[in-house]
Coordinates of C-alpha atoms and ligand atoms in Angstrom, one line a residue:
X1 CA 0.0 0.0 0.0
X2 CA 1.2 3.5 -0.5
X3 CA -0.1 6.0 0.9
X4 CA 0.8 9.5 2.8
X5 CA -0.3 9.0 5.7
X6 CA -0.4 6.3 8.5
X7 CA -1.0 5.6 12.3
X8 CA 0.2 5.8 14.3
X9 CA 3.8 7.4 12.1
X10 CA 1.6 10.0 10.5
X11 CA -1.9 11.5 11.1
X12 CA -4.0 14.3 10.1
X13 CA -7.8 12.5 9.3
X14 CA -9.5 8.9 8.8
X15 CA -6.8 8.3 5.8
X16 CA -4.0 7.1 8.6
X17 CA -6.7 5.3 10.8
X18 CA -7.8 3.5 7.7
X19 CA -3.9 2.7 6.8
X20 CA -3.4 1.3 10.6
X21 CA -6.6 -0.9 10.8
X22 CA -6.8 -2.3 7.1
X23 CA -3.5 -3.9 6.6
X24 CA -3.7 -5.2 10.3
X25 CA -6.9 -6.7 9.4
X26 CA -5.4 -8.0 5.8
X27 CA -2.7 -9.8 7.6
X28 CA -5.0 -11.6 10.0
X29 CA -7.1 -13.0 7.2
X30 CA -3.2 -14.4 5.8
X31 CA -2.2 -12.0 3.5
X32 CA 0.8 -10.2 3.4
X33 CA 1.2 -6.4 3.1
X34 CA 3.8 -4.0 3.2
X35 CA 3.0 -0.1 3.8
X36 CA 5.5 2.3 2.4
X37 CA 5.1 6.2 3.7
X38 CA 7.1 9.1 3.4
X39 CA 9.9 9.5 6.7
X40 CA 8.2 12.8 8.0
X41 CA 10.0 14.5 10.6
X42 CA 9.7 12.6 13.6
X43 CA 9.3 8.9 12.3
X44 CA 11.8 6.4 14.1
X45 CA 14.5 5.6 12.2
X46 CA 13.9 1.8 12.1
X47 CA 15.9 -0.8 10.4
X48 CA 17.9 -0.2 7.1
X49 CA 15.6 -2.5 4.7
X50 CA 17.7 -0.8 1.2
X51 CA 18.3 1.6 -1.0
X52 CA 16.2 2.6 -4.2
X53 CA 17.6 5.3 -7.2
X54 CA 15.0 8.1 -7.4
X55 CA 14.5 10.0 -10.3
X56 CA 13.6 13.9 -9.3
X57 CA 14.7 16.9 -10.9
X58 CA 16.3 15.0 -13.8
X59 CA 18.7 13.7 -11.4
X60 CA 19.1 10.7 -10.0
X61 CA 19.0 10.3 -6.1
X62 CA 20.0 7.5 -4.2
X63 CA 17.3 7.3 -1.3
X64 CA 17.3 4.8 2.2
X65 CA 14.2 2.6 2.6
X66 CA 14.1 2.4 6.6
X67 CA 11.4 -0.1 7.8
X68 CA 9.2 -1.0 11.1
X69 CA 7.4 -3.9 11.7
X70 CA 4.1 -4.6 14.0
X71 CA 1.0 -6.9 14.0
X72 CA 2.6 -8.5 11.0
X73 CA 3.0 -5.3 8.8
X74 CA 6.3 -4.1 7.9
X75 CA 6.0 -0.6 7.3
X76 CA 8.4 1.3 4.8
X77 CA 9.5 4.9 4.7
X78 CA 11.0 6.6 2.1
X79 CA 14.1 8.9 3.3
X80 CA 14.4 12.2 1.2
X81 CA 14.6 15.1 4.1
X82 CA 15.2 17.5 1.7
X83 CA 11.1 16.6 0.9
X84 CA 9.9 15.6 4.3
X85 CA 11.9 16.5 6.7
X86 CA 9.6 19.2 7.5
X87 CA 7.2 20.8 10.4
X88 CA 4.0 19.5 8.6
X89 CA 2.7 16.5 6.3
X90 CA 1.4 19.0 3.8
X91 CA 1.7 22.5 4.7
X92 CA 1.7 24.8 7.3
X93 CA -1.6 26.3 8.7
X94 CA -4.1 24.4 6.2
X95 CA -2.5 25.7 2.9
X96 CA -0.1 23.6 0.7
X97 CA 4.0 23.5 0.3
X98 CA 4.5 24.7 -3.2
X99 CA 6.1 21.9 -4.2
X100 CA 4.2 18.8 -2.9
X101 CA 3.1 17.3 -6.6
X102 CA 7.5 17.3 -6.3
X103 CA 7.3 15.9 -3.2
X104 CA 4.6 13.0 -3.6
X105 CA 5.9 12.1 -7.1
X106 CA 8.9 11.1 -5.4
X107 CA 6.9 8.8 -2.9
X108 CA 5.5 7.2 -6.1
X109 CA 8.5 6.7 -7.7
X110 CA 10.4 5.8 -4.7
X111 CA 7.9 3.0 -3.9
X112 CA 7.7 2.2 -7.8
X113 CA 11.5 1.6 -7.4
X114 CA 11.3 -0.6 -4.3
X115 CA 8.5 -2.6 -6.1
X116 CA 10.2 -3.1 -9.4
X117 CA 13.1 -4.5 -7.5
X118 CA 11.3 -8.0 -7.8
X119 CA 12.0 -8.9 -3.4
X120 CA 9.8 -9.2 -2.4
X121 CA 7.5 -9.4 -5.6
X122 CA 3.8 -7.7 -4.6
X123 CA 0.8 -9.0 -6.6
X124 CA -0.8 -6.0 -6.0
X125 CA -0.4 -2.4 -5.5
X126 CA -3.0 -0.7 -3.3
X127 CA -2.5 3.1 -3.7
X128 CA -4.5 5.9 -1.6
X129 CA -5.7 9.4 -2.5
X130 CA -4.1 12.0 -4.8
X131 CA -0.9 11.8 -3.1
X132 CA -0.4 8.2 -4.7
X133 CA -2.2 8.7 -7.8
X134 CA 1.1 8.4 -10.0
X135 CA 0.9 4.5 -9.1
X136 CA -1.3 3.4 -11.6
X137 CA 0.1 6.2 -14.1
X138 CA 3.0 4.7 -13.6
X139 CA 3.5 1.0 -12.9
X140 CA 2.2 -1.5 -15.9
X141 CA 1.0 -4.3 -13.0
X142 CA -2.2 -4.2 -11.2
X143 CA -3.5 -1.0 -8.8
X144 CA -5.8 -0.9 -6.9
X145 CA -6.9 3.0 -6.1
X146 CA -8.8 4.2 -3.0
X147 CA -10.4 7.7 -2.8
X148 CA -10.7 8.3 0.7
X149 CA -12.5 12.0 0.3
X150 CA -13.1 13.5 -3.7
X151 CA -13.0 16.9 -2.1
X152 CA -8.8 16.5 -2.2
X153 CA -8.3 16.3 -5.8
X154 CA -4.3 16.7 -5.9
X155 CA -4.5 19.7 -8.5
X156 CA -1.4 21.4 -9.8
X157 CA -0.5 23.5 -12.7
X158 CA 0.3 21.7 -16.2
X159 CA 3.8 23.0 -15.7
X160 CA 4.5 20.4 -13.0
X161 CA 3.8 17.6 -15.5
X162 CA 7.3 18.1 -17.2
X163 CA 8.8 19.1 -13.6
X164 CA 7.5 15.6 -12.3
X165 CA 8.9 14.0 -15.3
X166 CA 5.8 13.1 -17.0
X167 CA 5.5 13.2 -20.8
X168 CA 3.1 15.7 -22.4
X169 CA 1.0 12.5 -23.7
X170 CA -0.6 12.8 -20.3
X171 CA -1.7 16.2 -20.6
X172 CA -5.0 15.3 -22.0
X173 CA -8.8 14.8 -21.7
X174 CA -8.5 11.5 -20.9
X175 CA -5.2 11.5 -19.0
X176 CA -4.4 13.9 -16.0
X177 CA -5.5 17.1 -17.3
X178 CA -8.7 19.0 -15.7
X179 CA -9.7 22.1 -16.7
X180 CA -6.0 23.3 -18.0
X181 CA -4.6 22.1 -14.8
X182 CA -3.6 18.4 -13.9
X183 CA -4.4 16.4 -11.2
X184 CA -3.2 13.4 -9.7
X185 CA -6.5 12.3 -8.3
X186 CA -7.4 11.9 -11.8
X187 CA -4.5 9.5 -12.9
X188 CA -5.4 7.7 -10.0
X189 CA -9.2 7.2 -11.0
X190 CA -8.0 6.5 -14.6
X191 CA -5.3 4.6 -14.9
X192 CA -5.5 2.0 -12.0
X193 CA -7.4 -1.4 -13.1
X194 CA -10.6 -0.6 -9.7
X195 CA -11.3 2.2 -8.5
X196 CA -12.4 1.8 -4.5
X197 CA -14.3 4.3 -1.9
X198 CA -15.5 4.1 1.7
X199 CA -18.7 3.6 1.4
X200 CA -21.3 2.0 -1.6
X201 CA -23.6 5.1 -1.3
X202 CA -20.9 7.0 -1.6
X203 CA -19.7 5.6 -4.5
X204 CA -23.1 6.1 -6.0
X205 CA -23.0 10.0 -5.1
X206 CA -19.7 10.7 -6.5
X207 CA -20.8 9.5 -10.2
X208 CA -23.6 13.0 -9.5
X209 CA -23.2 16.3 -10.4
X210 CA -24.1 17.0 -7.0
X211 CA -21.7 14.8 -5.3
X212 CA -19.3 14.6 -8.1
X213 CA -16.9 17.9 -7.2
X214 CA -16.4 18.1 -11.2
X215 CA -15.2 14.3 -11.1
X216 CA -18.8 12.7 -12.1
X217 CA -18.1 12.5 -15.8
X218 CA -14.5 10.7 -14.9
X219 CA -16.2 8.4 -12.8
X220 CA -19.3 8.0 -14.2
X221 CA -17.1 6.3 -17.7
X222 CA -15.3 4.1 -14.5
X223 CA -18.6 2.8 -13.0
X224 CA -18.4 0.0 -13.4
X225 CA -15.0 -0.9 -11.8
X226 CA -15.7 1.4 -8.7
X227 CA -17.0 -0.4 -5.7
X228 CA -17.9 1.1 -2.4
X229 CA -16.0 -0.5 0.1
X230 CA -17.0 1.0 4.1
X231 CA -14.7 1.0 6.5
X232 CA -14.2 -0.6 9.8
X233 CA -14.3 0.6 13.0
X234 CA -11.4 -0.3 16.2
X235 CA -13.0 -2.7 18.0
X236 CA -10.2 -2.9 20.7
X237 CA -10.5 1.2 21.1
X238 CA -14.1 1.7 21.1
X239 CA -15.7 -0.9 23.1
X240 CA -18.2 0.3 26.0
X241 CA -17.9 -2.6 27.6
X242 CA -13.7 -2.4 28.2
X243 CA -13.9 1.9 27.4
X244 CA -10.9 3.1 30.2
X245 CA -12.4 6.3 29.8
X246 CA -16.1 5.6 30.7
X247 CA -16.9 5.4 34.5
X248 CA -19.1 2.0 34.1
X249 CA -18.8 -0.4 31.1
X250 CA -21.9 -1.9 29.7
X251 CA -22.9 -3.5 27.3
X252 CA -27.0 -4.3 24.5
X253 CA -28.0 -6.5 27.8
X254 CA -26.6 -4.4 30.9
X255 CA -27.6 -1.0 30.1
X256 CA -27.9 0.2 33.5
X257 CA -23.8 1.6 32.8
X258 CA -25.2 3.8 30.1
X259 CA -26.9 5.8 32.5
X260 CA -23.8 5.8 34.5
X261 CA -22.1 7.1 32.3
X262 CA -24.8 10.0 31.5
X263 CA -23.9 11.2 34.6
X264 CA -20.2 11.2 34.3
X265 CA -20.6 13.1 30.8
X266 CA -23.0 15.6 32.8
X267 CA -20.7 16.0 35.7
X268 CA -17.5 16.3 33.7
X269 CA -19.2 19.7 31.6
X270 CA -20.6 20.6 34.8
X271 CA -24.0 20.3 33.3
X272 CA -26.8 19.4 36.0
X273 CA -27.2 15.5 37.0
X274 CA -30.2 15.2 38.8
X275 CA -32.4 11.7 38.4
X276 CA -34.3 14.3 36.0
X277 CA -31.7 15.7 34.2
X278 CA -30.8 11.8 33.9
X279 CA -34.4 11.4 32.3
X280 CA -34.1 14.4 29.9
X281 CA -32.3 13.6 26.2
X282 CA -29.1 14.5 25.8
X283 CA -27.8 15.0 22.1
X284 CA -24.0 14.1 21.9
X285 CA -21.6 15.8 18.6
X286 CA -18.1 15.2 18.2
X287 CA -16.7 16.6 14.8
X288 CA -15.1 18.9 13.0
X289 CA -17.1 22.3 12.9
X290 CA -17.2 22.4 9.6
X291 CA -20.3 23.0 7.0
X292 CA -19.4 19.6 5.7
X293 CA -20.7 18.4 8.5
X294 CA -23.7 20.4 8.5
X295 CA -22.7 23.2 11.2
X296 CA -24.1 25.8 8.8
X297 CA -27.7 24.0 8.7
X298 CA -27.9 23.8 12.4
X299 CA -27.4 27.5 12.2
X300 CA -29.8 28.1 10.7
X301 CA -31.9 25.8 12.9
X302 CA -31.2 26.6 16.3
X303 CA -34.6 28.4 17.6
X304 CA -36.4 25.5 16.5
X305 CA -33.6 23.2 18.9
X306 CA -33.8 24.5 21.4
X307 CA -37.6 24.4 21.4
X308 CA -36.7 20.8 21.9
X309 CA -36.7 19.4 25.3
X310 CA -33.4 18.2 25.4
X311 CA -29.3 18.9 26.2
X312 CA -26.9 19.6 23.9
X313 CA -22.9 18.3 24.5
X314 CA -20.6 19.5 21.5
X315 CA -17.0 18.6 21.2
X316 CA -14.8 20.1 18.4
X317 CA -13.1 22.5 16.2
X318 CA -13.0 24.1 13.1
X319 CA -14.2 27.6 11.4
X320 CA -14.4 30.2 13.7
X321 CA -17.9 31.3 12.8
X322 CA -19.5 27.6 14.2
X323 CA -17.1 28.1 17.6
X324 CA -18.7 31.2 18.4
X325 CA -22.3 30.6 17.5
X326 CA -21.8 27.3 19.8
X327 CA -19.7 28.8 22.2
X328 CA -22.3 32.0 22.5
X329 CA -25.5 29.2 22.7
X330 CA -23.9 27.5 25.7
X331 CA -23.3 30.6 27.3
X332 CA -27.0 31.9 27.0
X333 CA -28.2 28.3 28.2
X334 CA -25.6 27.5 31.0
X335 CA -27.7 24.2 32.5
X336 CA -28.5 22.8 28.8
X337 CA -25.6 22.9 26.4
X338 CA -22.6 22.5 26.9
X339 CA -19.5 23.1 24.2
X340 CA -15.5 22.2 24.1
X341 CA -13.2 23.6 21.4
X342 CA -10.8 21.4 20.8
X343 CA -9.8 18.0 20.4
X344 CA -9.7 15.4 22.8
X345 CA -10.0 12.1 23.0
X346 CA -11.4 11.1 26.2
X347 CA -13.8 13.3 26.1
X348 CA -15.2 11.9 22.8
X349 CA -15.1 8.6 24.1
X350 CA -17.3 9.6 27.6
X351 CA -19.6 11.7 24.7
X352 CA -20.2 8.6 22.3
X353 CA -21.0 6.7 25.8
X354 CA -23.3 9.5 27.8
X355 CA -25.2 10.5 25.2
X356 CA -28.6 9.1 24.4
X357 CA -28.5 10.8 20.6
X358 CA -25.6 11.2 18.3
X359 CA -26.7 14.0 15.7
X360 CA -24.4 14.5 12.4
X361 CA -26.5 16.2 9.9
X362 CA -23.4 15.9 7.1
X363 CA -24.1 17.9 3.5
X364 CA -21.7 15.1 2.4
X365 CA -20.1 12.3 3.9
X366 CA -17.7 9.4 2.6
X367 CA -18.0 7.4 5.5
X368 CA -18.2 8.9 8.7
X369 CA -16.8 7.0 11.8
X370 CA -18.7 8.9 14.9
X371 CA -22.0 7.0 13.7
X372 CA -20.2 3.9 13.8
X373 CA -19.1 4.4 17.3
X374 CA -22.8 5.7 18.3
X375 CA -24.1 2.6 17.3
X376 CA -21.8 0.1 19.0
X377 CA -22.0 2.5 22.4
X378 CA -26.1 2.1 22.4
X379 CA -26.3 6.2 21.3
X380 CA -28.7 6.4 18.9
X381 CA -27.9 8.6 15.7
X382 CA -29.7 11.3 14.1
X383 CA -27.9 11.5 10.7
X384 CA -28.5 12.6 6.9
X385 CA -28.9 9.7 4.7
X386 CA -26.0 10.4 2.7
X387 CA -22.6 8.8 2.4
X388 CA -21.7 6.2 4.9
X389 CA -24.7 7.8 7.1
X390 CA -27.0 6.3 4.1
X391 CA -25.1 2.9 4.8
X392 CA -24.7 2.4 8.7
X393 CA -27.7 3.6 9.5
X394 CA -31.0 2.2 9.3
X395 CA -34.3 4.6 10.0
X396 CA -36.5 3.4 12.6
X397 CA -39.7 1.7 11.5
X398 CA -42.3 1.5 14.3
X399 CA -44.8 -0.1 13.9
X400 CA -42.5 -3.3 12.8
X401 CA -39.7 -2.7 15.4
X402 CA -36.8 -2.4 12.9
X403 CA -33.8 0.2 12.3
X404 CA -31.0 1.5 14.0
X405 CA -31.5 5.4 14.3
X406 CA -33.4 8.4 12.2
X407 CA -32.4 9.7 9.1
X408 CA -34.0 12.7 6.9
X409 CA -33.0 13.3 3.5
X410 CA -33.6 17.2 2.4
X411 CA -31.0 19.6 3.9
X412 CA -33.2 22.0 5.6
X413 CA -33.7 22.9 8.9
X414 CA -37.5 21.6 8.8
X415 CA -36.6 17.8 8.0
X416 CA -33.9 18.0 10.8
X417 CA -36.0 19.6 13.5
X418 CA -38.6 17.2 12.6
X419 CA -36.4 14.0 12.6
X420 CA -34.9 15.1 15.8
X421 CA -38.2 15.7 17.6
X422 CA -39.7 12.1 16.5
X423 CA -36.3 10.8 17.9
X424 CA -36.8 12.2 21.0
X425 CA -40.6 11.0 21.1
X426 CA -39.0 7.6 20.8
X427 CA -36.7 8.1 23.6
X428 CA -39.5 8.5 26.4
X429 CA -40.9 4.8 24.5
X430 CA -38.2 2.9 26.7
X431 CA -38.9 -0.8 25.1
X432 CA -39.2 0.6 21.9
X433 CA -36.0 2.7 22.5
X434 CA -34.2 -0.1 24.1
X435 CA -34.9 -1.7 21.1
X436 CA -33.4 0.6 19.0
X437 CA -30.2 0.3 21.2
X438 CA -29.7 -3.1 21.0
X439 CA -29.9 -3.6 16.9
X440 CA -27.5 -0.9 16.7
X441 CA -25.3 -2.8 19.5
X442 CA -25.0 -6.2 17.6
X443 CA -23.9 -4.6 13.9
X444 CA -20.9 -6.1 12.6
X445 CA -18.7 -2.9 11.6
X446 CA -15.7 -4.6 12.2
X447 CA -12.6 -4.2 9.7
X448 CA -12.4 -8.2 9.3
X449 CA -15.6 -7.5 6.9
X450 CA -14.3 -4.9 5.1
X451 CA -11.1 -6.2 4.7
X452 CA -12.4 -9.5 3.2
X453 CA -14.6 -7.0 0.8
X454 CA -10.9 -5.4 0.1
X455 CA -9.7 -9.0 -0.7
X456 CA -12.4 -9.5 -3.6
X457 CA -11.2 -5.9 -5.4
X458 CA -7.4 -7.2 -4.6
X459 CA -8.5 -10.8 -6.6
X460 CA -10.8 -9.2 -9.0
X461 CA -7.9 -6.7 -10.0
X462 CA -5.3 -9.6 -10.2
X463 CA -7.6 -11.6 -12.8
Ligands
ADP1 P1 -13.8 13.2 9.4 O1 -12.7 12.3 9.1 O2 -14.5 13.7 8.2 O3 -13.5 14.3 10.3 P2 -15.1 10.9 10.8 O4 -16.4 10.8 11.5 O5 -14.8 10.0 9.7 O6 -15.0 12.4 10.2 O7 -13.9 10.8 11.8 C1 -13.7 11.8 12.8 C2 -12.7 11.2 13.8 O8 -12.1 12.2 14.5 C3 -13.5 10.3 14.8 O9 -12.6 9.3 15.3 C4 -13.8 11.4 15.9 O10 -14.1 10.8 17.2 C5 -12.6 12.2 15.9 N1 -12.7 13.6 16.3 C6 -13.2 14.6 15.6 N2 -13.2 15.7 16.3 C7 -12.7 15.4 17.5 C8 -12.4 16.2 18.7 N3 -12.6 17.5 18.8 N4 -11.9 15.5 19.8 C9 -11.7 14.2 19.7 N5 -11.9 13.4 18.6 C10 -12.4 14.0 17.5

């Protein structure tokens, strides 16, 4: 696999979790799999595993391939500090370096070099995002290509293609070039033999002029070799029953923990934790304050949610604009809602156990991993069908008993405020709630599934 980020070496989103879990998971079902990164500042050193010629620049740069092993995958990093030796994976402050199609170009080739060296010799290559879309451009055996998010589409100006060493025979229509500019998302989407994302609705979206980011038409003519693929969640990290940061563990059959743990959430935001506090709903969101994620429609929402009886717990960070509004509604409503900027981790966890909703209203979303958790920690989610939120959750049915939480579809503040308030009319229903709870508990959204789903794309690709 190559890819440009990992945990726990390198980390900025789901792209490294993903990188951890999957090859982990790959190796358990017997397969073998060797990851190979950039060395970012940082790194360990690791053991000397060889040396590859680089091409970059026109010259020719001979390069150390350092390695790690653990759980069974050896993990390889490609030595250039003069390319990553640096304070951040991508750039400082959320803007780019200038030169990273330079810098990932290298990581291609570096990792084309180690392949092509024939030990060990790979069946496969499974290549990830824009930062490895030279793979399939440039290696004649079998890639497999994952878009993790299409909103990262690895553009540059057609100048780089000659400064990458790319021949001007790529520079078209149905090679790297998009709208005058190149990008390598696109040779990754076009040249590799499947196309993969992390979810099957998602997949479905992308191929949409809505969805599609300016990709549709590219992915549309590779429909039928994309395949949705969601991903795992950690079952060893997020586990209410064994959670070391959640007062009481519990688990579908001993709930009595949950409420436990309500009270730890409510105590640790110095919220109020009376038996009725304990009784009222409490609406638990852990994200990025982004619009992605549907901040800017719960702007526009919030009279009508706070006319709902319930609490509100927000952990997160992001624009500025979302901080404040949350920041200024917790201050006007001291007892009920409750917000921390910022990341951390142990809050989420006692957030994904306290709460008794989990609403994530996402515009778009490729997979989404806080709905996953929701579900496995009894919290029921409130989500947009879209994405992975389409796939992971099913909507409630009443009067037969079925689903695992409440979707709406149309992105406007009347279909959320609705689907919240029936939610929270199924709350005070305790059997039918409990219900709810427990088909959510016993879903399999382990990464042994989706790795054996990964293992069909790896043989169909190897045909
Ligand atoms: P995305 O990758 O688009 O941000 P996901 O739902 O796929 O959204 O994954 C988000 C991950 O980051 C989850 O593991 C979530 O718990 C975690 N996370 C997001 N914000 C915070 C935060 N402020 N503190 C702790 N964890 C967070």
């Amino acid at each position: 696999m190559v890819a440009s980020e990992a945990a726990p070496f390198a980390k900025t989103g789901g792209l490294a979790d993903v990188l951890l879990a999957l090859p982990r998971a790959l190796v358990r079902l017997g397969h073998s799999v060797d990851v190979i990164l950039p060395r970012y500042r940082g790194v360990p050193q690791g053991d000397r595993a060889g040396v590859v010629t680089v091409s970059d620049e026109g010259a020719a740069r001979e390069t150390r391939i350092d390695s790690v092993t653990s759980h069974g995958v050896r993990t390889l990093f490609v030595d250039h500090p003069a390319y990553f030796d640096r304070d951040q994976l991508y750039g400082p402050d959320g803007t780019d370096y200038p030169d990273n199609a330079a810098r990932f170009a290298f990581l291609c080739r570096a990792a084309l070099a180690w392949a092509h060296q024939g030990t060990p010799s790979y069946d496969l290559i499974h290549a990830h995002d824009w930062q490895a879309g030279l793979i399939p451009v440039l290696h004649r055996g079998p890639v497999v290509f994952t878009i993790h998010n299409l909103a990262y589409q690895g553009l540059f100006g057609a100048e780089w293609l000659s400064r990458i060493g790319l021949g001007r025979e790529l520079l078209g229509m149905d090679a790297l070039e998009f709208w005058g500019r190149i990008s390598l998302l696109k040779g990754g989407i076009v040249f590799s033999r499947l196309v993969t994302t992390v979810s099957p609705r998602y997949a479905e979206e992308i191929q949409t002029e809505e969805f599609g980011c300016g990709f549709d038409g590219i992915l549309r003519s590779r429909g039928a070799d994309l395949v949705g693929i969601l991903n795992g969640i950690d079952y060893d990290e997020w586990n209410p029953a064994t959670d070391p940061y959640v007062g009481a563990p519990y688990d579908a059959a001993h709930l009595d923990g949950k409420r436990v743990a309500k009270r730890q959430l409510l105590d640790v935001l110095g919220l109020p934790s009376g038996e009725r506090d304990l009784d009222r709903p409490l609406v638990g969101m852990v994200s990025r304050l982004v619009d992605q994620k549907g901040f800017d429609l719960m702007a526009r929402s919030t009279d009508d949610l706070l006319r709902i009886d319930a609490g509100y717990v927000l952990l997160g960070s992001g624009d500025r604009r979302h901080e404040e509004e949350w920041r200024s509604l917790a201050a006007a409503h001291p007892g009920r809602i409750a917000v921390r900027i910022g990341f951390n981790e142990a809050l989420a966890h006692q957030i994904e156990a306290g709460a008794d909703l989990f609403l994530m209203p996402s515009r778009f979303e490729p997979c989404g991993l806080n709905q996953m958790y929701s579900l496995r920690y009894g919290t029921v989610p409130v989500v947009r069908a879209v994405g992975g939120l389409f796939d992971t959750v099913q909507d409630v049915d009443l009067p037969t008993g079925t689903g695992t939480g409440f979707t709406f579809h149309p992105y406007t503040p009347a279909a959320l405020v609705e689907t919240l308030r029936q939610a929270i009319r199924t709350y005070h229903d305790r059997d039918a709630w409990r219900r709810i709870q427990a088909a959510g508990m016993g879903l399999d959204l382990s990464w042994e599934t989706s790795a054996r789903k990964y293992v069909e794309v790896y043989e169909r690709a190897t045909i």
